[in-house]
Amino acid sequence: MSELRPALVSFLLLTVVTGVAYPLVVTGIGQAVFSEAANGSLIREGNKSIGSRLIGQPFSDPKYFFGRPSATAPQPYNGAASSGSNQGPTNPALAAAIGDRVAALRALDPENKAPVPIDLVTASASGLDPHISPAAAEYQIARVARMRNRPEAEIRALVEDATEGRTLGILGEPRVNVLLLNLALDGKKVS
């Protein structure tokens, strides 16, 4: 009994410290210092949440820019099922999927003879990537302009406005958030 009491007291104390106090402190700091990120980096139109800056969304209408394919199941861009396809570069299923995606893009824009950027036909490691490369956006400008009956220069300007630079000027590559770009196409003001 003399050994059981200190063990129980230590167990209860550590449970309160690590299971209650520490999570509350970390959550409080996150909310105070990084409130947007701590709340999911949500994009809002008025009081309505329409997406996140961190998770891609499916766009299939050719008047919109398409993002990277998603490898999540049972539906695309499922944040609870973040994962890659685990298909290696020599996997015939991956080659077939890429071929099908290239064919679909070519069918939507048969006049575009440029090589299809790889990020339009392959999923990211998480399957949730909300960004495409500036080259992938450039590849789609003519189709989007034609479908919206707007000048290519106007659509190109929206792409340039939506292009984010490298983080801290050195990390990563320039990228375009597809959801934000498509909202700008629709003229929606988001916060």
PDB file of N, CA, C and O in Angstrom, residues 50-98:
ATOM      1  N   ILE A  50     -16.215  28.543 -46.974  1.00  0.00           N
ATOM      2  CA  ILE A  50     -16.315  27.886 -48.279  1.00  0.00           C
ATOM      3  C   ILE A  50     -15.112  27.012 -48.603  1.00  0.00           C
ATOM      4  O   ILE A  50     -15.042  26.440 -49.683  1.00  0.00           O
ATOM      5  N   GLY A  51     -14.181  26.908 -47.702  1.00  0.00           N
ATOM      6  CA  GLY A  51     -13.018  26.057 -47.934  1.00  0.00           C
ATOM      7  C   GLY A  51     -11.878  26.431 -47.017  1.00  0.00           C
ATOM      8  O   GLY A  51     -12.026  27.261 -46.125  1.00  0.00           O
ATOM      9  N   SER A  52     -10.751  25.815 -47.272  1.00  0.00           N
ATOM     10  CA  SER A  52      -9.535  26.079 -46.513  1.00  0.00           C
ATOM     11  C   SER A  52      -8.409  26.393 -47.469  1.00  0.00           C
ATOM     12  O   SER A  52      -8.346  25.854 -48.568  1.00  0.00           O
ATOM     13  N   ARG A  53      -7.505  27.249 -47.028  1.00  0.00           N
ATOM     14  CA  ARG A  53      -6.319  27.550 -47.835  1.00  0.00           C
ATOM     15  C   ARG A  53      -5.362  26.357 -47.889  1.00  0.00           C
ATOM     16  O   ARG A  53      -4.455  26.322 -48.703  1.00  0.00           O
ATOM     17  N   LEU A  54      -5.573  25.374 -47.027  1.00  0.00           N
ATOM     18  CA  LEU A  54      -4.632  24.263 -46.875  1.00  0.00           C
ATOM     19  C   LEU A  54      -5.088  22.950 -47.496  1.00  0.00           C
ATOM     20  O   LEU A  54      -4.295  22.024 -47.602  1.00  0.00           O
ATOM     21  N   ILE A  55      -6.359  22.850 -47.891  1.00  0.00           N
ATOM     22  CA  ILE A  55      -6.876  21.598 -48.447  1.00  0.00           C
ATOM     23  C   ILE A  55      -7.520  21.898 -49.793  1.00  0.00           C
ATOM     24  O   ILE A  55      -8.377  22.775 -49.905  1.00  0.00           O
ATOM     25  N   GLY A  56      -7.099  21.166 -50.818  1.00  0.00           N
ATOM     26  CA  GLY A  56      -7.639  21.357 -52.158  1.00  0.00           C
ATOM     27  C   GLY A  56      -9.108  20.990 -52.233  1.00  0.00           C
ATOM     28  O   GLY A  56      -9.659  20.334 -51.345  1.00  0.00           O
ATOM     29  N   GLN A  57      -9.733  21.436 -53.303  1.00  0.00           N
ATOM     30  CA  GLN A  57     -11.122  21.102 -53.572  1.00  0.00           C
ATOM     31  C   GLN A  57     -11.244  20.662 -55.024  1.00  0.00           C
ATOM     32  O   GLN A  57     -10.511  21.148 -55.878  1.00  0.00           O
ATOM     33  N   PRO A  58     -12.179  19.757 -55.303  1.00  0.00           N
ATOM     34  CA  PRO A  58     -12.323  19.300 -56.685  1.00  0.00           C
ATOM     35  C   PRO A  58     -13.043  20.347 -57.543  1.00  0.00           C
ATOM     36  O   PRO A  58     -14.034  20.924 -57.125  1.00  0.00           O
ATOM     37  N   PHE A  59     -12.516  20.585 -58.730  1.00  0.00           N
ATOM     38  CA  PHE A  59     -13.160  21.433 -59.728  1.00  0.00           C
ATOM     39  C   PHE A  59     -13.196  20.642 -61.023  1.00  0.00           C
ATOM     40  O   PHE A  59     -12.157  20.207 -61.506  1.00  0.00           O
ATOM     41  N   SER A  60     -14.383  20.431 -61.567  1.00  0.00           N
ATOM     42  CA  SER A  60     -14.498  19.665 -62.812  1.00  0.00           C
ATOM     43  C   SER A  60     -15.087  20.487 -63.944  1.00  0.00           C
ATOM     44  O   SER A  60     -15.028  20.072 -65.092  1.00  0.00           O
ATOM     45  N   ASP A  61     -15.668  21.642 -63.632  1.00  0.00           N
ATOM     46  CA  ASP A  61     -16.234  22.507 -64.661  1.00  0.00           C
ATOM     47  C   ASP A  61     -15.086  23.172 -65.415  1.00  0.00           C
ATOM     48  O   ASP A  61     -14.224  23.804 -64.802  1.00  0.00           O
ATOM     49  N   PRO A  62     -15.040  23.059 -66.752  1.00  0.00           N
ATOM     50  CA  PRO A  62     -13.902  23.601 -67.504  1.00  0.00           C
ATOM     51  C   PRO A  62     -13.764  25.120 -67.449  1.00  0.00           C
ATOM     52  O   PRO A  62     -12.751  25.643 -67.876  1.00  0.00           O
ATOM     53  N   LYS A  63     -14.735  25.818 -66.883  1.00  0.00           N
ATOM     54  CA  LYS A  63     -14.591  27.271 -66.751  1.00  0.00           C
ATOM     55  C   LYS A  63     -13.767  27.640 -65.512  1.00  0.00           C
ATOM     56  O   LYS A  63     -13.519  28.806 -65.252  1.00  0.00           O
ATOM     57  N   TYR A  64     -13.347  26.621 -64.766  1.00  0.00           N
ATOM     58  CA  TYR A  64     -12.504  26.819 -63.596  1.00  0.00           C
ATOM     59  C   TYR A  64     -11.128  26.199 -63.819  1.00  0.00           C
ATOM     60  O   TYR A  64     -10.965  25.284 -64.615  1.00  0.00           O
ATOM     61  N   PHE A  65     -10.161  26.661 -63.056  1.00  0.00           N
ATOM     62  CA  PHE A  65      -8.847  26.038 -63.044  1.00  0.00           C
ATOM     63  C   PHE A  65      -8.949  24.743 -62.254  1.00  0.00           C
ATOM     64  O   PHE A  65      -9.638  24.679 -61.245  1.00  0.00           O
ATOM     65  N   PHE A  66      -8.257  23.717 -62.730  1.00  0.00           N
ATOM     66  CA  PHE A  66      -8.223  22.437 -62.047  1.00  0.00           C
ATOM     67  C   PHE A  66      -6.995  22.388 -61.154  1.00  0.00           C
ATOM     68  O   PHE A  66      -5.941  22.908 -61.504  1.00  0.00           O
ATOM     69  N   GLY A  67      -7.148  21.724 -60.010  1.00  0.00           N
ATOM     70  CA  GLY A  67      -6.018  21.518 -59.111  1.00  0.00           C
ATOM     71  C   GLY A  67      -5.369  20.182 -59.379  1.00  0.00           C
ATOM     72  O   GLY A  67      -5.667  19.502 -60.362  1.00  0.00           O
ATOM     73  N   ARG A  68      -4.488  19.809 -58.482  1.00  0.00           N
ATOM     74  CA  ARG A  68      -3.850  18.491 -58.576  1.00  0.00           C
ATOM     75  C   ARG A  68      -4.889  17.421 -58.296  1.00  0.00           C
ATOM     76  O   ARG A  68      -5.795  17.619 -57.483  1.00  0.00           O
ATOM     77  N   PRO A  69      -4.755  16.273 -58.927  1.00  0.00           N
ATOM     78  CA  PRO A  69      -5.661  15.173 -58.578  1.00  0.00           C
ATOM     79  C   PRO A  69      -5.457  14.778 -57.113  1.00  0.00           C
ATOM     80  O   PRO A  69      -4.384  14.965 -56.558  1.00  0.00           O
ATOM     81  N   SER A  70      -6.499  14.230 -56.534  1.00  0.00           N
ATOM     82  CA  SER A  70      -6.421  13.781 -55.145  1.00  0.00           C
ATOM     83  C   SER A  70      -6.327  12.264 -55.105  1.00  0.00           C
ATOM     84  O   SER A  70      -6.953  11.578 -55.909  1.00  0.00           O
ATOM     85  N   ALA A  71      -5.560  11.758 -54.166  1.00  0.00           N
ATOM     86  CA  ALA A  71      -5.425  10.307 -54.004  1.00  0.00           C
ATOM     87  C   ALA A  71      -6.229   9.809 -52.804  1.00  0.00           C
ATOM     88  O   ALA A  71      -6.083   8.656 -52.411  1.00  0.00           O
ATOM     89  N   THR A  72      -7.066  10.661 -52.215  1.00  0.00           N
ATOM     90  CA  THR A  72      -7.796  10.249 -51.015  1.00  0.00           C
ATOM     91  C   THR A  72      -9.077   9.510 -51.382  1.00  0.00           C
ATOM     92  O   THR A  72      -9.603   9.651 -52.473  1.00  0.00           O
ATOM     93  N   ALA A  73      -9.577   8.738 -50.434  1.00  0.00           N
ATOM     94  CA  ALA A  73     -10.815   7.992 -50.623  1.00  0.00           C
ATOM     95  C   ALA A  73     -11.684   8.189 -49.380  1.00  0.00           C
ATOM     96  O   ALA A  73     -11.174   8.549 -48.331  1.00  0.00           O
ATOM     97  N   PRO A  74     -12.948   8.020 -49.392  1.00  0.00           N
ATOM     98  CA  PRO A  74     -13.765   7.613 -50.523  1.00  0.00           C
ATOM     99  C   PRO A  74     -14.093   8.762 -51.476  1.00  0.00           C
ATOM    100  O   PRO A  74     -14.588   8.531 -52.567  1.00  0.00           O
ATOM    101  N   GLN A  75     -13.839   9.998 -51.095  1.00  0.00           N
ATOM    102  CA  GLN A  75     -14.045  11.125 -52.011  1.00  0.00           C
ATOM    103  C   GLN A  75     -12.748  11.923 -52.113  1.00  0.00           C
ATOM    104  O   GLN A  75     -11.898  11.839 -51.232  1.00  0.00           O
ATOM    105  N   PRO A  76     -12.607  12.695 -53.183  1.00  0.00           N
ATOM    106  CA  PRO A  76     -11.379  13.488 -53.352  1.00  0.00           C
ATOM    107  C   PRO A  76     -11.224  14.538 -52.251  1.00  0.00           C
ATOM    108  O   PRO A  76     -12.206  15.068 -51.738  1.00  0.00           O
ATOM    109  N   TYR A  77      -9.993  14.822 -51.906  1.00  0.00           N
ATOM    110  CA  TYR A  77      -9.624  15.851 -50.938  1.00  0.00           C
ATOM    111  C   TYR A  77     -10.257  15.609 -49.573  1.00  0.00           C
ATOM    112  O   TYR A  77     -10.684  16.530 -48.898  1.00  0.00           O
ATOM    113  N   ASN A  78     -10.310  14.353 -49.166  1.00  0.00           N
ATOM    114  CA  ASN A  78     -10.849  13.962 -47.875  1.00  0.00           C
ATOM    115  C   ASN A  78      -9.750  14.143 -46.830  1.00  0.00           C
ATOM    116  O   ASN A  78      -8.808  13.352 -46.770  1.00  0.00           O
ATOM    117  N   GLY A  79      -9.867  15.182 -46.017  1.00  0.00           N
ATOM    118  CA  GLY A  79      -8.851  15.498 -45.031  1.00  0.00           C
ATOM    119  C   GLY A  79      -8.638  14.398 -44.003  1.00  0.00           C
ATOM    120  O   GLY A  79      -7.570  14.292 -43.410  1.00  0.00           O
ATOM    121  N   ALA A  80      -9.628  13.561 -43.790  1.00  0.00           N
ATOM    122  CA  ALA A  80      -9.498  12.466 -42.828  1.00  0.00           C
ATOM    123  C   ALA A  80      -8.761  11.274 -43.417  1.00  0.00           C
ATOM    124  O   ALA A  80      -8.451  10.325 -42.698  1.00  0.00           O
ATOM    125  N   ALA A  81      -8.498  11.302 -44.723  1.00  0.00           N
ATOM    126  CA  ALA A  81      -7.848  10.160 -45.373  1.00  0.00           C
ATOM    127  C   ALA A  81      -6.604  10.600 -46.145  1.00  0.00           C
ATOM    128  O   ALA A  81      -6.318  10.092 -47.211  1.00  0.00           O
ATOM    129  N   SER A  82      -5.882  11.546 -45.594  1.00  0.00           N
ATOM    130  CA  SER A  82      -4.707  12.077 -46.283  1.00  0.00           C
ATOM    131  C   SER A  82      -3.677  10.986 -46.522  1.00  0.00           C
ATOM    132  O   SER A  82      -3.210  10.337 -45.597  1.00  0.00           O
ATOM    133  N   SER A  83      -3.367  10.797 -47.797  1.00  0.00           N
ATOM    134  CA  SER A  83      -2.329   9.826 -48.154  1.00  0.00           C
ATOM    135  C   SER A  83      -2.088   9.884 -49.647  1.00  0.00           C
ATOM    136  O   SER A  83      -2.920  10.377 -50.394  1.00  0.00           O
ATOM    137  N   GLY A  84      -0.967   9.377 -50.041  1.00  0.00           N
ATOM    138  CA  GLY A  84      -0.683   9.242 -51.459  1.00  0.00           C
ATOM    139  C   GLY A  84      -1.286   7.947 -51.975  1.00  0.00           C
ATOM    140  O   GLY A  84      -1.873   7.161 -51.229  1.00  0.00           O
ATOM    141  N   SER A  85      -1.112   7.706 -53.255  1.00  0.00           N
ATOM    142  CA  SER A  85      -1.653   6.482 -53.846  1.00  0.00           C
ATOM    143  C   SER A  85      -0.748   5.292 -53.592  1.00  0.00           C
ATOM    144  O   SER A  85      -1.162   4.145 -53.763  1.00  0.00           O
ATOM    145  N   ASN A  86       0.504   5.547 -53.207  1.00  0.00           N
ATOM    146  CA  ASN A  86       1.520   4.512 -53.022  1.00  0.00           C
ATOM    147  C   ASN A  86       1.823   3.755 -54.309  1.00  0.00           C
ATOM    148  O   ASN A  86       2.289   2.631 -54.270  1.00  0.00           O
ATOM    149  N   GLN A  87       1.528   4.377 -55.441  1.00  0.00           N
ATOM    150  CA  GLN A  87       1.869   3.778 -56.726  1.00  0.00           C
ATOM    151  C   GLN A  87       3.208   4.328 -57.176  1.00  0.00           C
ATOM    152  O   GLN A  87       3.379   5.529 -57.296  1.00  0.00           O
ATOM    153  N   GLY A  88       4.156   3.437 -57.416  1.00  0.00           N
ATOM    154  CA  GLY A  88       5.480   3.846 -57.844  1.00  0.00           C
ATOM    155  C   GLY A  88       5.506   4.210 -59.318  1.00  0.00           C
ATOM    156  O   GLY A  88       4.548   3.957 -60.060  1.00  0.00           O
ATOM    157  N   PRO A  89       6.608   4.798 -59.784  1.00  0.00           N
ATOM    158  CA  PRO A  89       6.690   5.268 -61.159  1.00  0.00           C
ATOM    159  C   PRO A  89       6.625   4.157 -62.200  1.00  0.00           C
ATOM    160  O   PRO A  89       6.322   4.422 -63.359  1.00  0.00           O
ATOM    161  N   THR A  90       6.862   2.912 -61.819  1.00  0.00           N
ATOM    162  CA  THR A  90       6.776   1.816 -62.780  1.00  0.00           C
ATOM    163  C   THR A  90       5.453   1.065 -62.693  1.00  0.00           C
ATOM    164  O   THR A  90       5.245   0.095 -63.414  1.00  0.00           O
ATOM    165  N   ASN A  91       4.549   1.521 -61.848  1.00  0.00           N
ATOM    166  CA  ASN A  91       3.257   0.873 -61.674  1.00  0.00           C
ATOM    167  C   ASN A  91       2.376   1.137 -62.899  1.00  0.00           C
ATOM    168  O   ASN A  91       2.110   2.290 -63.229  1.00  0.00           O
ATOM    169  N   PRO A  92       1.871   0.108 -63.560  1.00  0.00           N
ATOM    170  CA  PRO A  92       1.014   0.316 -64.730  1.00  0.00           C
ATOM    171  C   PRO A  92      -0.273   1.088 -64.417  1.00  0.00           C
ATOM    172  O   PRO A  92      -0.779   1.822 -65.262  1.00  0.00           O
ATOM    173  N   ALA A  93      -0.791   0.938 -63.204  1.00  0.00           N
ATOM    174  CA  ALA A  93      -2.011   1.661 -62.834  1.00  0.00           C
ATOM    175  C   ALA A  93      -1.750   3.160 -62.790  1.00  0.00           C
ATOM    176  O   ALA A  93      -2.611   3.962 -63.202  1.00  0.00           O
ATOM    177  N   LEU A  94      -0.580   3.577 -62.298  1.00  0.00           N
ATOM    178  CA  LEU A  94      -0.232   4.993 -62.267  1.00  0.00           C
ATOM    179  C   LEU A  94      -0.079   5.521 -63.693  1.00  0.00           C
ATOM    180  O   LEU A  94      -0.596   6.593 -64.020  1.00  0.00           O
ATOM    181  N   ALA A  95       0.613   4.765 -64.538  1.00  0.00           N
ATOM    182  CA  ALA A  95       0.786   5.187 -65.931  1.00  0.00           C
ATOM    183  C   ALA A  95      -0.566   5.315 -66.632  1.00  0.00           C
ATOM    184  O   ALA A  95      -0.800   6.279 -67.386  1.00  0.00           O
ATOM    185  N   ALA A  96      -1.476   4.402 -66.368  1.00  0.00           N
ATOM    186  CA  ALA A  96      -2.811   4.463 -66.980  1.00  0.00           C
ATOM    187  C   ALA A  96      -3.589   5.671 -66.468  1.00  0.00           C
ATOM    188  O   ALA A  96      -4.256   6.374 -67.252  1.00  0.00           O
ATOM    189  N   ALA A  97      -3.504   5.929 -65.160  1.00  0.00           N
ATOM    190  CA  ALA A  97      -4.210   7.082 -64.587  1.00  0.00           C
ATOM    191  C   ALA A  97      -3.679   8.383 -65.172  1.00  0.00           C
ATOM    192  O   ALA A  97      -4.452   9.288 -65.519  1.00  0.00           O
ATOM    193  N   ILE A  98      -2.359   8.496 -65.299  1.00  0.00           N
ATOM    194  CA  ILE A  98      -1.759   9.704 -65.885  1.00  0.00           C
ATOM    195  C   ILE A  98      -2.200   9.841 -67.334  1.00  0.00           C
ATOM    196  O   ILE A  98      -2.572  10.935 -67.781  1.00  0.00           O
TER     197      ILE A  98
END
